[in-house]
Short mmCIF file of C-alpha atoms and ligand atoms in Angstrom, two decimals:
data_model
loop_
_atom_site.label_atom_id
_atom_site.label_comp_id
_atom_site.label_asym_id
_atom_site.label_seq_id
_atom_site.Cartn_x
_atom_site.Cartn_y
_atom_site.Cartn_z
CA MET A 8 -5.32 -23.51 36.15
CA ARG A 9 -3.12 -22.26 33.32
CA ARG A 10 -4.27 -23.00 29.79
CA ILE A 11 -1.87 -24.26 27.18
CA PHE A 12 -1.31 -21.57 24.54
CA ILE A 13 0.20 -22.34 21.13
CA ALA A 14 0.90 -19.35 18.91
CA GLY A 15 2.39 -19.23 15.42
CA ASN A 16 4.73 -16.35 14.64
CA TRP A 17 4.81 -16.23 10.86
CA LYS A 18 7.43 -13.44 10.85
CA MET A 19 8.02 -11.89 7.38
CA ASN A 20 6.80 -14.89 5.42
CA LEU A 21 3.95 -15.91 3.10
CA ASN A 22 1.84 -13.89 0.70
CA ARG A 23 -1.82 -13.01 1.04
CA THR A 24 -3.21 -16.17 -0.56
CA GLU A 25 -0.89 -18.41 1.45
CA SER A 26 -1.72 -16.56 4.67
CA VAL A 27 -5.45 -16.99 4.21
CA ALA A 28 -5.04 -20.66 3.26
CA LEU A 29 -2.86 -21.37 6.31
CA ALA A 30 -5.20 -19.51 8.66
CA THR A 31 -8.19 -21.38 7.27
CA ALA A 32 -6.48 -24.74 7.74
CA VAL A 33 -5.41 -23.86 11.30
CA ALA A 34 -8.94 -22.75 12.18
CA LYS A 35 -10.32 -26.03 10.87
CA GLY A 36 -7.76 -28.15 12.73
CA ALA A 37 -8.04 -26.18 15.96
CA ALA A 38 -11.75 -26.92 16.15
CA GLU A 39 -10.69 -30.32 17.54
CA ALA A 40 -8.47 -28.69 20.16
CA LYS A 41 -10.81 -26.76 22.39
CA SER A 42 -8.73 -27.35 25.52
CA VAL A 43 -5.84 -25.35 24.07
CA ASP A 44 -5.63 -21.65 23.13
CA VAL A 45 -4.36 -21.18 19.59
CA ALA A 46 -3.27 -18.01 17.79
CA VAL A 47 -1.66 -17.05 14.52
CA CYS A 48 0.47 -13.92 14.05
CA PRO A 49 0.74 -13.03 10.37
CA PRO A 50 2.56 -10.08 8.83
CA SER A 51 0.60 -6.93 9.65
CA VAL A 52 -0.61 -6.33 6.08
CA TYR A 53 -2.44 -9.68 6.23
CA LEU A 54 -3.93 -9.31 9.72
CA ASP A 55 -7.27 -8.19 8.40
CA ALA A 56 -7.56 -11.01 5.85
CA VAL A 57 -6.40 -13.61 8.37
CA ALA A 58 -8.83 -12.33 11.02
CA GLN A 59 -11.63 -12.76 8.51
CA ALA A 60 -10.42 -16.25 7.60
CA VAL A 61 -10.52 -17.42 11.24
CA ARG A 62 -13.69 -15.55 12.20
CA GLY A 63 -16.11 -17.78 14.10
CA SER A 64 -13.35 -20.23 15.04
CA SER A 65 -11.47 -20.48 18.33
CA VAL A 66 -8.24 -19.21 16.77
CA GLY A 67 -7.04 -15.80 17.90
CA VAL A 68 -5.03 -13.40 15.80
CA GLY A 69 -1.94 -11.57 17.00
CA ALA A 70 0.28 -8.84 15.64
CA GLN A 71 4.05 -9.31 15.62
CA ASN A 72 4.65 -5.79 16.90
CA MET A 73 2.89 -2.49 17.61
CA TYR A 74 3.71 1.07 18.59
CA PHE A 75 2.89 2.61 21.96
CA GLU A 76 1.42 5.93 20.82
CA ALA A 77 -2.31 6.09 20.17
CA GLN A 78 -2.07 8.03 16.90
CA GLY A 79 -0.14 10.71 15.08
CA ALA A 80 2.96 11.31 13.02
CA PHE A 81 4.70 7.95 13.45
CA THR A 82 5.35 6.87 9.89
CA GLY A 83 5.14 3.14 9.38
CA GLU A 84 3.84 2.33 12.86
CA LEU A 85 0.56 0.75 13.99
CA SER A 86 -1.39 1.50 17.18
CA ALA A 87 -3.07 -0.94 19.52
CA ALA A 88 -6.47 0.45 18.49
CA MET A 89 -5.71 -0.27 14.82
CA LEU A 90 -4.78 -3.84 15.68
CA LEU A 91 -7.97 -4.30 17.66
CA ASP A 92 -9.91 -2.76 14.81
CA VAL A 93 -8.74 -5.49 12.40
CA GLY A 94 -9.51 -8.27 14.86
CA CYS A 95 -6.33 -8.83 16.86
CA ARG A 96 -6.45 -10.25 20.35
CA TYR A 97 -2.68 -10.47 20.95
CA ALA A 98 0.49 -8.52 20.23
CA ILE A 99 3.95 -10.08 20.37
CA LEU A 100 6.20 -7.51 22.03
CA GLY A 101 9.97 -7.50 22.38
CA HIS A 102 10.60 -10.48 20.14
CA SER A 103 14.33 -11.16 20.02
CA GLU A 104 14.49 -10.18 16.35
CA ARG A 105 13.08 -6.80 17.29
CA ARG A 106 15.44 -6.51 20.25
CA HIS A 107 18.54 -7.57 18.36
CA VAL A 108 17.94 -6.72 14.69
CA LEU A 109 15.83 -3.61 15.20
CA GLY A 110 17.38 -2.39 18.44
CA GLU A 111 14.33 -2.38 20.73
CA SER A 112 15.08 -1.67 24.38
CA ASP A 113 13.29 -2.89 27.50
CA GLU A 114 12.09 0.68 27.96
CA LEU A 115 10.41 0.75 24.56
CA ILE A 116 8.92 -2.71 25.08
CA ASN A 117 7.58 -1.52 28.42
CA LYS A 118 5.78 1.41 26.79
CA LYS A 119 4.29 -0.93 24.21
CA THR A 120 3.19 -3.35 26.95
CA HIS A 121 1.32 -0.59 28.76
CA ALA A 122 -0.29 0.60 25.53
CA ALA A 123 -1.41 -2.93 24.65
CA LEU A 124 -2.87 -3.48 28.12
CA ALA A 125 -4.69 -0.15 28.02
CA ALA A 126 -6.31 -1.25 24.76
CA SER A 127 -7.17 -4.73 26.12
CA LEU A 128 -4.82 -6.51 23.77
CA THR A 129 -2.98 -9.42 25.38
CA PRO A 130 0.77 -8.77 25.16
CA ILE A 131 3.03 -11.75 24.52
CA VAL A 132 6.22 -10.34 26.02
CA CYS A 133 9.37 -12.14 24.86
CA VAL A 134 12.52 -12.57 26.90
CA GLY A 135 15.62 -14.65 26.30
CA GLU A 136 19.38 -14.77 26.56
CA THR A 137 21.99 -14.97 23.82
CA LEU A 138 24.42 -17.88 23.59
CA GLU A 139 27.22 -15.66 24.87
CA GLN A 140 25.15 -14.68 27.89
CA ARG A 141 24.22 -18.30 28.60
CA GLU A 142 27.82 -19.46 28.33
CA ALA A 143 28.88 -16.69 30.70
CA GLY A 144 26.36 -18.02 33.24
CA ARG A 145 24.28 -14.84 32.96
CA THR A 146 20.94 -16.33 31.86
CA ALA A 147 19.07 -15.67 35.11
CA ASP A 148 20.39 -12.09 35.34
CA VAL A 149 19.52 -11.29 31.73
CA ILE A 150 15.99 -12.65 32.14
CA ARG A 151 15.53 -10.72 35.38
CA THR A 152 16.67 -7.47 33.75
CA GLN A 153 14.37 -8.00 30.77
CA VAL A 154 11.39 -8.82 33.00
CA GLU A 155 12.01 -5.87 35.29
CA GLY A 156 12.49 -3.49 32.37
CA SER A 157 9.78 -4.74 30.02
CA LEU A 158 7.20 -5.13 32.78
CA ALA A 159 8.00 -2.04 34.87
CA GLY A 160 4.91 -0.48 36.39
CA VAL A 161 2.67 -3.43 35.52
CA SER A 162 0.21 -4.18 38.34
CA ALA A 163 -0.51 -7.68 39.66
CA GLU A 164 -3.92 -7.58 38.03
CA GLN A 165 -2.45 -6.51 34.68
CA MET A 166 0.21 -9.20 34.94
CA LEU A 167 -2.52 -11.84 34.88
CA GLY A 168 -3.40 -10.58 31.40
CA ILE A 169 0.14 -10.90 30.02
CA VAL A 170 1.73 -13.94 28.41
CA ILE A 171 5.49 -14.35 28.70
CA ALA A 172 7.42 -16.15 25.99
CA TYR A 173 10.83 -17.47 26.99
CA GLU A 174 12.80 -17.62 23.79
CA PRO A 175 16.53 -18.26 24.12
CA VAL A 176 18.05 -16.29 21.24
CA TRP A 177 20.41 -19.15 20.38
CA ALA A 178 17.45 -21.47 19.81
CA ILE A 179 15.45 -19.21 17.49
CA GLY A 180 15.51 -20.33 13.88
CA THR A 181 18.63 -22.40 14.49
CA GLY A 182 17.13 -25.86 14.82
CA LYS A 183 18.82 -26.00 18.23
CA THR A 184 16.09 -26.22 20.78
CA ALA A 185 16.61 -25.82 24.50
CA ALA A 186 16.59 -29.16 26.28
CA PRO A 187 13.26 -29.55 28.06
CA ALA A 188 15.03 -29.32 31.43
CA GLN A 189 16.79 -26.09 30.35
CA ALA A 190 13.47 -24.54 29.38
CA GLU A 191 11.83 -25.74 32.58
CA GLU A 192 14.61 -24.23 34.69
CA VAL A 193 14.11 -20.76 33.22
CA HIS A 194 10.31 -21.05 33.44
CA VAL A 195 10.60 -21.93 37.12
CA ASP A 196 12.91 -18.93 37.61
CA LEU A 197 10.40 -16.72 35.85
CA ARG A 198 7.64 -17.88 38.19
CA LYS A 199 9.86 -17.17 41.21
CA LEU A 200 10.58 -13.72 39.83
CA LEU A 201 6.86 -13.04 39.35
CA ALA A 202 6.10 -14.36 42.84
CA GLN A 203 8.72 -11.98 44.29
CA ARG A 204 7.53 -9.00 42.28
CA TYR A 205 3.84 -9.67 42.86
CA ASN A 206 2.67 -12.64 44.86
CA ALA A 207 2.56 -16.43 44.76
CA GLU A 208 -0.76 -16.46 42.92
CA VAL A 209 0.60 -14.36 40.04
CA GLY A 210 3.71 -16.54 39.91
CA GLN A 211 1.53 -19.58 39.42
CA ALA A 212 -1.10 -18.05 37.13
CA VAL A 213 0.91 -16.41 34.34
CA VAL A 214 1.09 -18.39 31.11
CA ILE A 215 4.72 -18.86 30.03
CA GLN A 216 5.38 -20.14 26.53
CA TYR A 217 8.65 -21.56 25.30
CA GLY A 218 9.91 -20.56 21.87
CA GLY A 219 12.93 -21.49 19.78
CA SER A 220 12.92 -24.23 17.15
CA VAL A 221 9.77 -25.90 18.48
CA ASN A 222 8.57 -28.43 15.92
CA ALA A 223 6.18 -31.34 15.51
CA LYS A 224 8.81 -33.76 16.82
CA ASN A 225 10.04 -31.98 19.95
CA ALA A 226 6.83 -30.22 21.06
CA ALA A 227 5.46 -33.03 23.23
CA GLU A 228 8.67 -33.32 25.23
CA LEU A 229 8.94 -29.56 25.79
CA LEU A 230 5.28 -29.35 26.73
CA SER A 231 5.66 -32.24 29.16
CA GLN A 232 7.51 -29.85 31.48
CA PRO A 233 5.10 -28.71 34.19
CA ASN A 234 5.98 -25.02 33.89
CA VAL A 235 6.01 -24.84 30.09
CA ASP A 236 2.52 -23.67 29.19
CA GLY A 237 2.73 -23.64 25.45
CA ALA A 238 4.87 -22.59 22.55
CA LEU A 239 5.62 -19.60 20.37
CA VAL A 240 6.41 -21.27 17.09
CA GLY A 241 8.23 -19.68 14.16
CA GLY A 242 9.33 -21.86 11.25
CA ALA A 243 7.09 -24.82 12.09
CA SER A 244 4.01 -22.58 12.19
CA LEU A 245 4.22 -22.00 8.43
CA LYS A 246 2.88 -25.46 7.59
CA ALA A 247 -0.61 -26.25 8.86
CA GLU A 248 0.18 -29.91 9.43
CA ASP A 249 3.26 -29.19 11.55
CA PHE A 250 1.61 -26.41 13.52
CA LEU A 251 -1.47 -28.55 14.19
CA SER A 252 0.75 -31.39 15.43
CA ILE A 253 2.17 -28.95 17.97
CA VAL A 254 -1.37 -27.91 18.94
CA GLN A 255 -2.17 -31.60 19.32
CA ALA A 256 0.84 -32.04 21.63
CA GLY A 257 -0.72 -29.26 23.70
CA VAL A 258 -4.04 -31.09 23.79
CA SER A 259 -2.31 -34.23 25.06
CA ARG A 260 -0.87 -32.17 27.94
CA THR A 261 -4.35 -31.04 29.06
P1 LIG B 246 11.52 -20.60 15.46
O1 LIG B 246 11.08 -19.12 15.92
O2 LIG B 246 10.44 -21.53 15.91
O3 LIG B 246 11.62 -20.52 13.93
O4 LIG B 246 12.82 -20.88 16.10
C1 LIG B 246 10.46 -18.92 17.14
C2 LIG B 246 10.20 -17.46 17.36
O5 LIG B 246 11.06 -16.66 16.97
O6 LIG B 246 9.16 -17.05 17.89
#
């Protein structure tokens, strides 16, 4: 049985005081939502403070990125061990802003995925098509290529420890969310892809979040889709009340 997983991707927002306050409020609110997994992903400089703020609660902490090497001369990068050391449980990998703004390839995301798994961090691997790709009818192909590239060499057992986030690029930060049926269609395709690559059990077991303009108003409808197992929330995760409403929509699904 897949658990609903709601994660907040704070991106490059908030200062230290605001981060700790938001994390504290989320931890308090999530105490009422034991049937749902909840995580917050603050900017890396606040991971430590946020991990301390949510300590003892059910809320997990995730990084928004990491590097695949274990250590060494990689100026500005952070290793999986460093993230674990400050209390992370998750790492978002291959977010569309990293793919499109910072030029990350499936090959790089794949290396990061293996490094995260080796360190027992749960990767949240993001995939999603651009508007141009969708309009050209290429959504399924693009998703397949991203899955095959980002998850190359991942075993069936490892796959069970990975979360996939389907985030159509055209829906991220635009206020234009995918229609629930559009999200469901891609999630079903993703399960078929996983079933082909691995087996039926893996296809059914992997948690697949939807992301892209999820908010307190549309969350329940998106989460009502049987193959949508949660949400990766950007803008609406910056206000405790909004984020907790989305968590609550997850609770109603369980
Ligand atoms: P958004 O971002 O909710 O602000 O669209 C989602 C994401 O990028 O993870």
